[in-house]
XYZ file of C-alpha atoms in Angstrom:
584
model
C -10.872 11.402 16.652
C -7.264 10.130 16.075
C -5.782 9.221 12.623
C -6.038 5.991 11.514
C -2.650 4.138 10.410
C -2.769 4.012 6.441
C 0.411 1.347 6.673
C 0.913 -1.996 8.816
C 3.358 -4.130 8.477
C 4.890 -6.801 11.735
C 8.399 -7.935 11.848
C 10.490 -10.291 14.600
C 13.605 -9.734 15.108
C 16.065 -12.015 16.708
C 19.170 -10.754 19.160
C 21.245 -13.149 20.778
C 18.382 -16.137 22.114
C 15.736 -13.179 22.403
C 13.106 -12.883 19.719
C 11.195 -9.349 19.415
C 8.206 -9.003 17.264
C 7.018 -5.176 16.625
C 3.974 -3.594 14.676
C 5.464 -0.792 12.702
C 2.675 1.770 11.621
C 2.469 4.815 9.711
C -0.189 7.658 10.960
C 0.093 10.769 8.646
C 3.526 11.220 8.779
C 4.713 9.547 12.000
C 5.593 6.213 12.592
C 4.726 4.321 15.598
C 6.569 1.157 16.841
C 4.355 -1.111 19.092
C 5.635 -4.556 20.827
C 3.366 -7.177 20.080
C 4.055 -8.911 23.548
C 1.774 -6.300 25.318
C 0.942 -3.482 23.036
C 3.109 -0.903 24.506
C 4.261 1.604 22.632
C 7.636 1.756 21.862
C 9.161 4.695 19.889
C 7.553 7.592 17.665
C 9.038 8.929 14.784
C 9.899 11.905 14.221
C 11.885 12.746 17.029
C 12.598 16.740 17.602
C 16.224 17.925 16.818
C 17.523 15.069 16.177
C 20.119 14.759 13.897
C 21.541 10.712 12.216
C 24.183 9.887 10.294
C 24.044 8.238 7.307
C 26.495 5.010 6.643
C 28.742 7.402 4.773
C 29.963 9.822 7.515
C 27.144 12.624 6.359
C 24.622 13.340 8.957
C 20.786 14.332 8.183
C 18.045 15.718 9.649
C 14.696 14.330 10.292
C 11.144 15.542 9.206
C 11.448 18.240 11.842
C 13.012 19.767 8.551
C 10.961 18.064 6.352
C 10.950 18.870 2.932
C 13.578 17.881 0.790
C 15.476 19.200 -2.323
C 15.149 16.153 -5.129
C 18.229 13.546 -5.540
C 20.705 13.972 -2.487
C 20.587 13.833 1.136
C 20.349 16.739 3.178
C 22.697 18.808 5.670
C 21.585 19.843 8.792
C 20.431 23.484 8.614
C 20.003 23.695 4.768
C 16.589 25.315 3.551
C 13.785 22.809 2.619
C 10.926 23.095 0.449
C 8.119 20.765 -0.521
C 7.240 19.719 -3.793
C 4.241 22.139 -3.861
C 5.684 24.743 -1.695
C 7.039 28.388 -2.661
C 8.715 29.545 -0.264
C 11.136 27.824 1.874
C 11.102 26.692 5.181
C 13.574 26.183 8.314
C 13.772 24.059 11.587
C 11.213 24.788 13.645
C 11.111 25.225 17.129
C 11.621 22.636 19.392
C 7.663 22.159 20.717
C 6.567 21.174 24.230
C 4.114 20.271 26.714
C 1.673 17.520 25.819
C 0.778 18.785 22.582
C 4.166 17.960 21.156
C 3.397 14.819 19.303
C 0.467 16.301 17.375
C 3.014 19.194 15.949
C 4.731 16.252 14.281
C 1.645 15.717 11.874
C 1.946 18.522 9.653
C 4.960 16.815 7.291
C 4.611 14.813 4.063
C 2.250 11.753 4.619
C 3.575 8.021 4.613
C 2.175 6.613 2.156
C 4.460 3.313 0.955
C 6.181 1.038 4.320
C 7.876 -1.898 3.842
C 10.304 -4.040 5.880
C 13.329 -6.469 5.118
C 13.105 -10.032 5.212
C 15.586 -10.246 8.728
C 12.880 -7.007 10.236
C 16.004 -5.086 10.530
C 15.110 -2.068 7.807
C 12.006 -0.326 7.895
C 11.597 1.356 4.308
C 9.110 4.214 4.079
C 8.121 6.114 0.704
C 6.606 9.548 1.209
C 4.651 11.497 -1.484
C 5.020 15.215 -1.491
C 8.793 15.292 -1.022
C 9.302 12.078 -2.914
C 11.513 11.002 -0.945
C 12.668 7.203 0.526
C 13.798 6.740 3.776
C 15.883 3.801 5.511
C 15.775 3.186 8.769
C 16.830 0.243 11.454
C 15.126 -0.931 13.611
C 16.993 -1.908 16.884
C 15.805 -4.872 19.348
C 14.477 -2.050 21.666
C 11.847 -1.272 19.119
C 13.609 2.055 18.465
C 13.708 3.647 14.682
C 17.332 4.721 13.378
C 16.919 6.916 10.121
C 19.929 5.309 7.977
C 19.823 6.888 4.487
C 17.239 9.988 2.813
C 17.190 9.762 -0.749
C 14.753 11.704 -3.054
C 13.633 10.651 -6.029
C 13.083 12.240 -9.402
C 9.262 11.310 -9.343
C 6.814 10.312 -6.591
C 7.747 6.489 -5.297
C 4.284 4.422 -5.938
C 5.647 1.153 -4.784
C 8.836 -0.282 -2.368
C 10.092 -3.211 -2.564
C 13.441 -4.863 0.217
C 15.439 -7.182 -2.448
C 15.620 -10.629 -0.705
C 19.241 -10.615 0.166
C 18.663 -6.973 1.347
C 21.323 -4.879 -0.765
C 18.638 -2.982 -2.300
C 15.466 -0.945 -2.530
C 13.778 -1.508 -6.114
C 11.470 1.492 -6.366
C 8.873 2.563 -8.919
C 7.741 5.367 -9.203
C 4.032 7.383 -10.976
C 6.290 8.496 -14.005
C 5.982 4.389 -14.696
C 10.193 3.745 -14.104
C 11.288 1.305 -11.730
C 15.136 2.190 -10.189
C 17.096 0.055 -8.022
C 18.877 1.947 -5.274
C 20.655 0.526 -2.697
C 19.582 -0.151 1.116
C 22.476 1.611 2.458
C 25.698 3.355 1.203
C 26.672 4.006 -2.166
C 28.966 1.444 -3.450
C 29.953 3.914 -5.805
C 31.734 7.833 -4.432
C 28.870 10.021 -4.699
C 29.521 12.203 -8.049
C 30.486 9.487 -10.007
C 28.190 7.893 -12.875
C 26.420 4.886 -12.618
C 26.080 3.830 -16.178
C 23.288 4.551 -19.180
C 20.434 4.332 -16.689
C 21.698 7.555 -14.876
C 18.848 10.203 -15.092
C 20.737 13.643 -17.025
C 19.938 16.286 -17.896
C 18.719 17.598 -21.223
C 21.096 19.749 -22.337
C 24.050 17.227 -21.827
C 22.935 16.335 -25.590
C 23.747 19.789 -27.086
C 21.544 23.029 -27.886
C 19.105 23.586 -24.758
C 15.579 22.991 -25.261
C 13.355 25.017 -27.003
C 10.557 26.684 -25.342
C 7.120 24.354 -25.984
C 4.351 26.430 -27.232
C 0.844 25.119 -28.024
C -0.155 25.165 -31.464
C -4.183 26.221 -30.796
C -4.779 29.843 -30.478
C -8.133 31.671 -29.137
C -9.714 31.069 -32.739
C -9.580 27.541 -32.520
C -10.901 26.690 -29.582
C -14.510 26.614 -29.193
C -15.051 25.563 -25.779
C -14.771 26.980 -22.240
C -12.819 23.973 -21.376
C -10.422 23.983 -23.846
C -9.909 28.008 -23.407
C -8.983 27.328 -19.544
C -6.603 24.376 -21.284
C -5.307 26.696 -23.701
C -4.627 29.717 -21.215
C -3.015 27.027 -18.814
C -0.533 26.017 -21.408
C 0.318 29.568 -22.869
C 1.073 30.302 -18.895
C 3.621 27.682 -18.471
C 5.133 27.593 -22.299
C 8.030 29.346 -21.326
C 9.162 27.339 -18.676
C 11.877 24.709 -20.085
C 11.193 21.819 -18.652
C 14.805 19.851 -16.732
C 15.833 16.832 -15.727
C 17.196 16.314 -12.638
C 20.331 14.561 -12.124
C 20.344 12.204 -8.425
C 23.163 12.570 -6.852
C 22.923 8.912 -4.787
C 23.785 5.794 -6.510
C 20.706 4.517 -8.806
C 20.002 2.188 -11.412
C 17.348 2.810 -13.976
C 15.667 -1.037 -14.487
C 13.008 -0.465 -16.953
C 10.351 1.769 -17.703
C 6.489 1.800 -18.660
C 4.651 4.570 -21.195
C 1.833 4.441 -18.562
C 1.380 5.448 -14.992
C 2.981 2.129 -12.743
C 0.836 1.006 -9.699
C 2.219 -1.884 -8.436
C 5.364 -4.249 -8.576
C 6.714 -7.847 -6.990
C 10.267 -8.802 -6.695
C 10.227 -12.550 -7.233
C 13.038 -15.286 -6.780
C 12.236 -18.499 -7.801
C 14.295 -21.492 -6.729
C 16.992 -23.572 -8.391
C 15.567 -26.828 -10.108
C 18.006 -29.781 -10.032
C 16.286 -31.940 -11.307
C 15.952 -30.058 -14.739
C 19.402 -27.958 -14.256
C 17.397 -24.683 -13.598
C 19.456 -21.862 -11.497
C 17.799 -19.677 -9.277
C 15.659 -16.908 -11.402
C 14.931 -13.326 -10.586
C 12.227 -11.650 -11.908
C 10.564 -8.364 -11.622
C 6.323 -8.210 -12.127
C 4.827 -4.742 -12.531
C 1.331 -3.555 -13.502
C 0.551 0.115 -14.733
C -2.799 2.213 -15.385
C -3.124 0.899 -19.010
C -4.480 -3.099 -17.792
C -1.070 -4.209 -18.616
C 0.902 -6.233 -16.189
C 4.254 -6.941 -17.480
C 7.116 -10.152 -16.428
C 10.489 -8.934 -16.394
C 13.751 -10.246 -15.606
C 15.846 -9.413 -12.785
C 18.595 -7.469 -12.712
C 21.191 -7.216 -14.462
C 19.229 -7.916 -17.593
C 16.079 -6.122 -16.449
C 15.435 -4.756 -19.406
C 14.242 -8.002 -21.242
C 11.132 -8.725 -21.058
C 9.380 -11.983 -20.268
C 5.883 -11.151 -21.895
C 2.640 -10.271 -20.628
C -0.426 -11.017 -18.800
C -2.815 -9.640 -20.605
C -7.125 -9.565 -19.991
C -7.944 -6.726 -17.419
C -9.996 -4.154 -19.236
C -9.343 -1.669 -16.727
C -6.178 -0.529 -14.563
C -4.376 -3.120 -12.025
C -3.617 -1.725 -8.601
C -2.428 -4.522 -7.012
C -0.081 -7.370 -7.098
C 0.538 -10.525 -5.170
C 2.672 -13.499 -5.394
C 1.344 -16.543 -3.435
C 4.132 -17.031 -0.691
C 2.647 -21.087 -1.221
C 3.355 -21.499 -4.597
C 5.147 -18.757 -6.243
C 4.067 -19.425 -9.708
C 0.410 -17.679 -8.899
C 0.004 -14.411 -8.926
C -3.026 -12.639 -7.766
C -3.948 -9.383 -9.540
C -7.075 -6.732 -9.384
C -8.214 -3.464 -9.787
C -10.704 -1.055 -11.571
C -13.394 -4.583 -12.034
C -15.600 -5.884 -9.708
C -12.812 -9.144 -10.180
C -9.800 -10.398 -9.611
C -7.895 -12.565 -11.666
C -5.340 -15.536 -10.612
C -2.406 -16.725 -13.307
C 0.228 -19.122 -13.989
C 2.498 -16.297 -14.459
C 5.485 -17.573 -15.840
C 3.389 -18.959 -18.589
C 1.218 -15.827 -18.964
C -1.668 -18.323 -18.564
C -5.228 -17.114 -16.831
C -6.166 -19.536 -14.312
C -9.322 -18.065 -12.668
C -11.540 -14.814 -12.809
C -13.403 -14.664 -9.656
C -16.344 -11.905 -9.503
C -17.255 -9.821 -6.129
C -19.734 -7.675 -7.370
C -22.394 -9.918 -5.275
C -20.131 -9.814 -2.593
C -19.757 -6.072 -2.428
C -23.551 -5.282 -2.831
C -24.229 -7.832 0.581
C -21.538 -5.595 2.252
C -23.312 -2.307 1.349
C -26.743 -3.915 2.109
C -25.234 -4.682 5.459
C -24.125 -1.182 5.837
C -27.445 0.080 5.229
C -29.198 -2.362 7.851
C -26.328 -1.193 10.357
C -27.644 2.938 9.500
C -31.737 1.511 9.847
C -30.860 0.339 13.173
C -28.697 2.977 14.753
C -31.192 5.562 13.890
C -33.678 3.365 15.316
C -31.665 2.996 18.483
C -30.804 -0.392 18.367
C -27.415 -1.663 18.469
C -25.348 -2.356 14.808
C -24.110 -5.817 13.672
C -22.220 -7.776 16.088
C -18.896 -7.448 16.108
C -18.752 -11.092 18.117
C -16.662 -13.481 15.963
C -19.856 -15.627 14.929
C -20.822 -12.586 13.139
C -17.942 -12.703 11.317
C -19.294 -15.004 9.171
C -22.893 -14.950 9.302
C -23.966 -12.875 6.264
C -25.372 -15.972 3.485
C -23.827 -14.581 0.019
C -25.311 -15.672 -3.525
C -22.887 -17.593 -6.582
C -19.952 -16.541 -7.663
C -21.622 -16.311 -11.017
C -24.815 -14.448 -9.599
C -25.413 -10.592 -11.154
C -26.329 -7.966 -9.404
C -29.359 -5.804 -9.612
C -29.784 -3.796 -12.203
C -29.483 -0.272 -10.070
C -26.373 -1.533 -8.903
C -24.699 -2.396 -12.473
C -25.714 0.751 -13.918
C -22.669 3.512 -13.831
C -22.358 5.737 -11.145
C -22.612 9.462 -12.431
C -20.757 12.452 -10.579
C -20.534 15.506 -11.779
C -20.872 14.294 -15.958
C -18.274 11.793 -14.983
C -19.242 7.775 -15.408
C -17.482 5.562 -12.765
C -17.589 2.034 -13.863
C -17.176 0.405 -10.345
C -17.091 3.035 -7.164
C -15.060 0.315 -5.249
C -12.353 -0.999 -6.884
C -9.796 -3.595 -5.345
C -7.545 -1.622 -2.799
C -5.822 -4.719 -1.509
C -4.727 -8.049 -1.973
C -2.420 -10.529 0.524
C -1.772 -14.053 0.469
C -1.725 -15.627 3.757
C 0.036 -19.683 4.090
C -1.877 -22.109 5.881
C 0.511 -23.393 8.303
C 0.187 -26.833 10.065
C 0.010 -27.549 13.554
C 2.536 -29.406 15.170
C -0.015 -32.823 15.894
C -1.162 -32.299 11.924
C 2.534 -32.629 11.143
C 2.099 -36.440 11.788
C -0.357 -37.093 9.735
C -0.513 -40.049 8.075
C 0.291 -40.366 4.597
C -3.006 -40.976 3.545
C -4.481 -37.523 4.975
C -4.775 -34.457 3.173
C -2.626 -34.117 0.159
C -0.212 -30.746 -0.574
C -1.257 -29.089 2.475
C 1.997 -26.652 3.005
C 0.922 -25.289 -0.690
C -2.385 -24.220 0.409
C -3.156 -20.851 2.037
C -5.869 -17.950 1.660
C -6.018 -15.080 -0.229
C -7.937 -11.545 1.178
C -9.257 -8.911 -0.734
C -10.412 -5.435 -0.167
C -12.283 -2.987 -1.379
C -11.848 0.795 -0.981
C -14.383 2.423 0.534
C -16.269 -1.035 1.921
C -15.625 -2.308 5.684
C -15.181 -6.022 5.201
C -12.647 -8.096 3.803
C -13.362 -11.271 1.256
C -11.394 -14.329 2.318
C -10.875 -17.149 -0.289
C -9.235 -20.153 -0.004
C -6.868 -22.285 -1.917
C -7.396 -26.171 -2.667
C -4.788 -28.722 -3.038
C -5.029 -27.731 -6.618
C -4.408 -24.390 -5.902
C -7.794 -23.399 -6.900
C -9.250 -20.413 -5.392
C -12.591 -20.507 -3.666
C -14.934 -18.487 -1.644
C -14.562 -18.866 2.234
C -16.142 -15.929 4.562
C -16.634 -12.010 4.661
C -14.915 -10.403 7.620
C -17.263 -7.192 8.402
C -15.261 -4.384 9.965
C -16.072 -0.985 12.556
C -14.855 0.830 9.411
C -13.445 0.959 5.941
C -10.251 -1.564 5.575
C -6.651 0.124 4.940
C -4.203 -2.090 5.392
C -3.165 -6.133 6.637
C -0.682 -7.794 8.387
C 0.191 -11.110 9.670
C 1.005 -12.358 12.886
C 1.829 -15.163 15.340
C 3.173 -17.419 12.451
C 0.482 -16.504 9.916
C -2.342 -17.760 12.293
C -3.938 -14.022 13.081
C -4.284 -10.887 11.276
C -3.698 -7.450 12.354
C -6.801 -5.018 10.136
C -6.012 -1.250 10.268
C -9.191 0.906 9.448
C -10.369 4.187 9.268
C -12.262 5.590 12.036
C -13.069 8.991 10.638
C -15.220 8.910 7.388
C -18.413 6.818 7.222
C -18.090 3.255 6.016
C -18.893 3.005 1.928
C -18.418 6.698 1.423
C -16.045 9.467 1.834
C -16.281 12.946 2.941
C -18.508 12.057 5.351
C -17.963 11.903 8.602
C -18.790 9.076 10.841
C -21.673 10.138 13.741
C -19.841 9.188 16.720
C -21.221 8.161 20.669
C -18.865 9.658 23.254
C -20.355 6.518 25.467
C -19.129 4.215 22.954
C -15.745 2.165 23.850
C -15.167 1.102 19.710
C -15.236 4.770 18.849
C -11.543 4.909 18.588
C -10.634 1.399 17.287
C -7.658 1.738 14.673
C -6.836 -1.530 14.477
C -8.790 -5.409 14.736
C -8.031 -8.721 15.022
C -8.977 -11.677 13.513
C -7.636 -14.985 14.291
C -7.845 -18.494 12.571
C -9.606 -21.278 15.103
C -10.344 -24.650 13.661
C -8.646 -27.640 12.101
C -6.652 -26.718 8.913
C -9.580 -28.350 6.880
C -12.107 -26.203 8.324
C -10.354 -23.214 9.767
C -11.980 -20.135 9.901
C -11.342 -16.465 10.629
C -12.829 -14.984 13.879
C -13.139 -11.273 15.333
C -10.758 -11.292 19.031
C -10.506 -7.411 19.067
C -12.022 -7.527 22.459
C -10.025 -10.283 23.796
C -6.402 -9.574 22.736
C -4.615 -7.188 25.092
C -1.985 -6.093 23.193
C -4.611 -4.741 20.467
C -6.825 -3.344 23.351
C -3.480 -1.429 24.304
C -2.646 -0.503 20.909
C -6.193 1.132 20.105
C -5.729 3.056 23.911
C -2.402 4.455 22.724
C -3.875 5.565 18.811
C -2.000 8.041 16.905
C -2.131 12.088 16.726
C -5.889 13.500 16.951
C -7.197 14.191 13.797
C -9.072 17.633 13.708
C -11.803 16.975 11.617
C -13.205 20.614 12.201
C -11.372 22.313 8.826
C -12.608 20.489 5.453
C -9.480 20.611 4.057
C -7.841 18.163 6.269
C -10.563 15.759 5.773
C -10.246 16.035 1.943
C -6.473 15.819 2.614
C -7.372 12.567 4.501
C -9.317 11.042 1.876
C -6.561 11.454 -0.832
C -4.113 9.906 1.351
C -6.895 6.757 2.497
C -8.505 6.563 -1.252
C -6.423 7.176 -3.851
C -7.087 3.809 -5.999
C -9.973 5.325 -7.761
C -8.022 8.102 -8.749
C -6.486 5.670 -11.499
C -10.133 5.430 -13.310
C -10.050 6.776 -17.289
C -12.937 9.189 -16.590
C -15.039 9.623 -19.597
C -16.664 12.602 -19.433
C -20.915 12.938 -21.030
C -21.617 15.481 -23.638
């Protein structure tokens, strides 16, 4: 088995009259740089003892020294240390032989990518040395690590400003920073300003040791002793601040854990006298999703969109018409507003969606263990499963809460993912007549998934802007990540290969005669007339993604439990967000 690629994103580039277009995707820690043209692979990072500077004269290491001491870049040769390591630990030896690659997947995990508007910076967030790393991305498909900047706190979400002079991160402590892309504008050292992180003792006296105020006669509980004994164990370690030692900016902050954020620019209005607006969207664990300005004045806020009841873990602004927003989470729904206005437009339900899919999974197990092939994965069977309403309700064994363990669940597959796709026009539908089909650039489709589920909801936009049910795109496994290709007319699906579809820490049964055994990655592509356009499977017919599933990533030894419960963290990590209420 070989690790499937948590991260996806495309990108063309443009050099001279030449125009490159590359799949960039993360694996663990590595990241793999495909050409779209035929699938070849084009450059693996890390790369053994190798050494880059940064824009600044300094030079740092890669992940062959991997951890990272929090808020500056690191020398070659220094001692590293992960987050949760205690001891430290050195360059290793330069591996080789045809095992090399796979000695590359033991650093921190990948688990944010995102790339700049031109394709020229790849951005990557990793979470146990919390650290964000720049790199370029030259015409030859080759990766350049730029800049190495750790952060205070675990980055949750990356975002490329438009005019690509910065990198607005935020992070699970619920601040968002803006850093820049490359160098420093100001001499390292030097303060930044009243959104520098200091430290605590900068404002006099040090701080005084916390203690807890229960003692063994007050608790009552097994529970609370273990919570007690944790906290007498740790009282006497004062808790400090670190200082970064790279320019940042802190933009604003939330009480609760952030999940998600969109940097939006919205365009200058003549006609009204409008200038161009900035604007900085950002949800959190607490159902909140807040509208804040851009920077410089960050820090005022816009208002709020208010009506999940539970946590939002994903964001998206419709590329078609800015003003939407697309949001979802913990619910078995996701919710569309006017977001300027903080104005609810539509709440569309997938709970009858998401019980077809797992009824489809379950016909798929009946008929492998009878020996009969599973569900097509020709492209008519794409879009062959017959759903109920919108409206419809689900059984009631499928409403009632899951319980694991004392702990209720509310949904066990909450909304993992959400992109917004633009329906683009085809050169003869360009000279249409004026009385064909009105606002057709503003229309587009919107995806969902689900963690844990293999299929993908597609819903389309009238020329109203009005979302509405289209097809269900089943998948060889549980979907991770999207991207977009040739001009927003196919999508690239990464999925995971390893644990069985709708569950987790179970491994898929696998036939060694099987060809789609090692699939990472499918493609869908959109046939029909923009009216009537619809999504179809062409995983078998596109070379380049034929090459790109031959090539894979590192194998994944599934042999040790702990990497597979390693894997599932990294894969599933949206449910984590859930308020757990425990039974009595």
């Amino acid at each position: 088995m070989r690790h499937p690629f948590q991260c996806l994103e495309a990108c063309s580039l443009s050099h001279g009259n030449q125009k490159y277009t590359f799949l960039v995707a993360a694996a663990g820690p590595q990241i793999k740089v495909f050409n779209l043209h035929d699938g070849s692979l084009c450059f693996t990072w890390p790369q053994h003892n190798a050494e880059k500077p940064t824009s600044d004269g300094r030079r740092v290491a890669t992940t062959e020294q991997p951890g990272r001491s929090i808020g500056h870049s690191v020398e070659p040769g220094e001692k590293r240390k992960f987050a949760s390591d205690n001891e430290p630990c050195t360059t290793p030896a330069e591996p080789s032989g045809a095992g090399a690659q796979d000695e590359n997947s033991d650093g921190p995990p990948i688990i944010n990518l995102t790339i700049s508007n031109s394709g020229r910076y790849v951005v990557v967030g990793t979470g146990e040395d919390k650290c964000v790393k720049t790199f370029e991305l030259g015409s030859n498909g080759r990766l350049k690590l730029l800049r190495e900047r750790c952060m205070p706190k675990r980055p949750c979400a990356l975002v490329v400003t438009p005019d690509e002079s910065d990198i607005i991160c935020g992070d699970k402590f619920g601040d968002v920073y803006s850093i820049p892309l490359l160098s420093d504008r100001n001499p390292p050292g030097l303060s930044t300003g009243a959104s520098d992180v200091v430290s605590s003792s900068v404002f006099g006296s040090p701080p005084r040791p916390s203690m807890p105020a229960a003692n063994n006669s007050t608790v009552h509980t097994a529970r609370n002793q273990r919570a007690l004994e944790h906290q007498l164990r740790i009282g006497n370690r004062s808790p400090q601040k670190v200082v970064p030692k790279f320019e940042h900016r802190l933009l604003l902050g939330h009480v609760s854990l952030l999940t998600d954020l969109q940097f939006v620019t919205l365009p200058a209005e003549p006609s009204t006298g409008r200038p161009t607006r900035q604007y900085i969207i950002t949800s959190d664990r607490d159902e909140h999703i807040r509208i804040s300005r851009g920077p410089p004045q960050s820090h005022v806020i816009e208002g709020f969109c208010l009506g999940h009841t539970d946590f939002v873990s994903r964001l998206t602004v419709c590329t078609w018409r800015p003003e939407l927003l697309i949001s979802g989470g913990g619910e078995t729904e996701f919710y569309v507003w006017l977001w300027e206005h903080c104005m609810l437009l539509q709440k569309i339900e997938l709970s009858n969606f998401i019980e077809n899919v797992h009824e489809t999974s379950r016909t798929r197990k009946q008929e492998q263990t009878k020996g009969s092939d599973c569900l097509s994965n020709e492209p008519d069977a794409a879009i062959s499963t017959k759903l109920t309403p919108l409206d419809g309700t689900l059984p009631e064994s499928t409403t009632k809460a899951s319980r694991v363990k004392g702990v209720k669940v509310k949904n066990p597959n909450p909304i993992s993912g959400i992109w917004d796709i633009p329906l683009k026009l085809r050169e003869n539908e360009d000279k249409a007549p004026s009385g064909g089909r009105p606002s057709e650039r503003q229309q587009g489709f919107v995806i969902i998934a689900c963690e844990r589920l293999p299929a993908l909801f597609v819903f389309r936009s009238d020329s109203k802007s009005n979302l509405h049910y289209a097809q269900t795109l089943y998948l060889q496994g549980n979907a991770l990540d999207i991207t977009c290709i040739d001009d927003h007319r196919a999508i690239l699906v990464s999925i995971d290969n390893i644990l069985e579809c709708s569950t987790t820490l179970v491994l898929q049964q696998k036939n060694p005669n099987d060809l789609t055994n090692d699939v990472l990655v499918q493609k869908f592509l959109l046939e029909g007339k923009s009216g009537e356009s619809i999504w179809m499977d062409a995983t078998r017919t596109s070379p380049h993604v034929i090459a790109i599933n031959q090539v894979g990533s590192f194998e994944f030894s599934e042999a040790h439990e702990s990497t597979v419960t390693q894997l599932q963290a990294l894969l599933y990590s949206v449910s984590n967000l859930k308020k757990r209420i425990v039974e009595d």
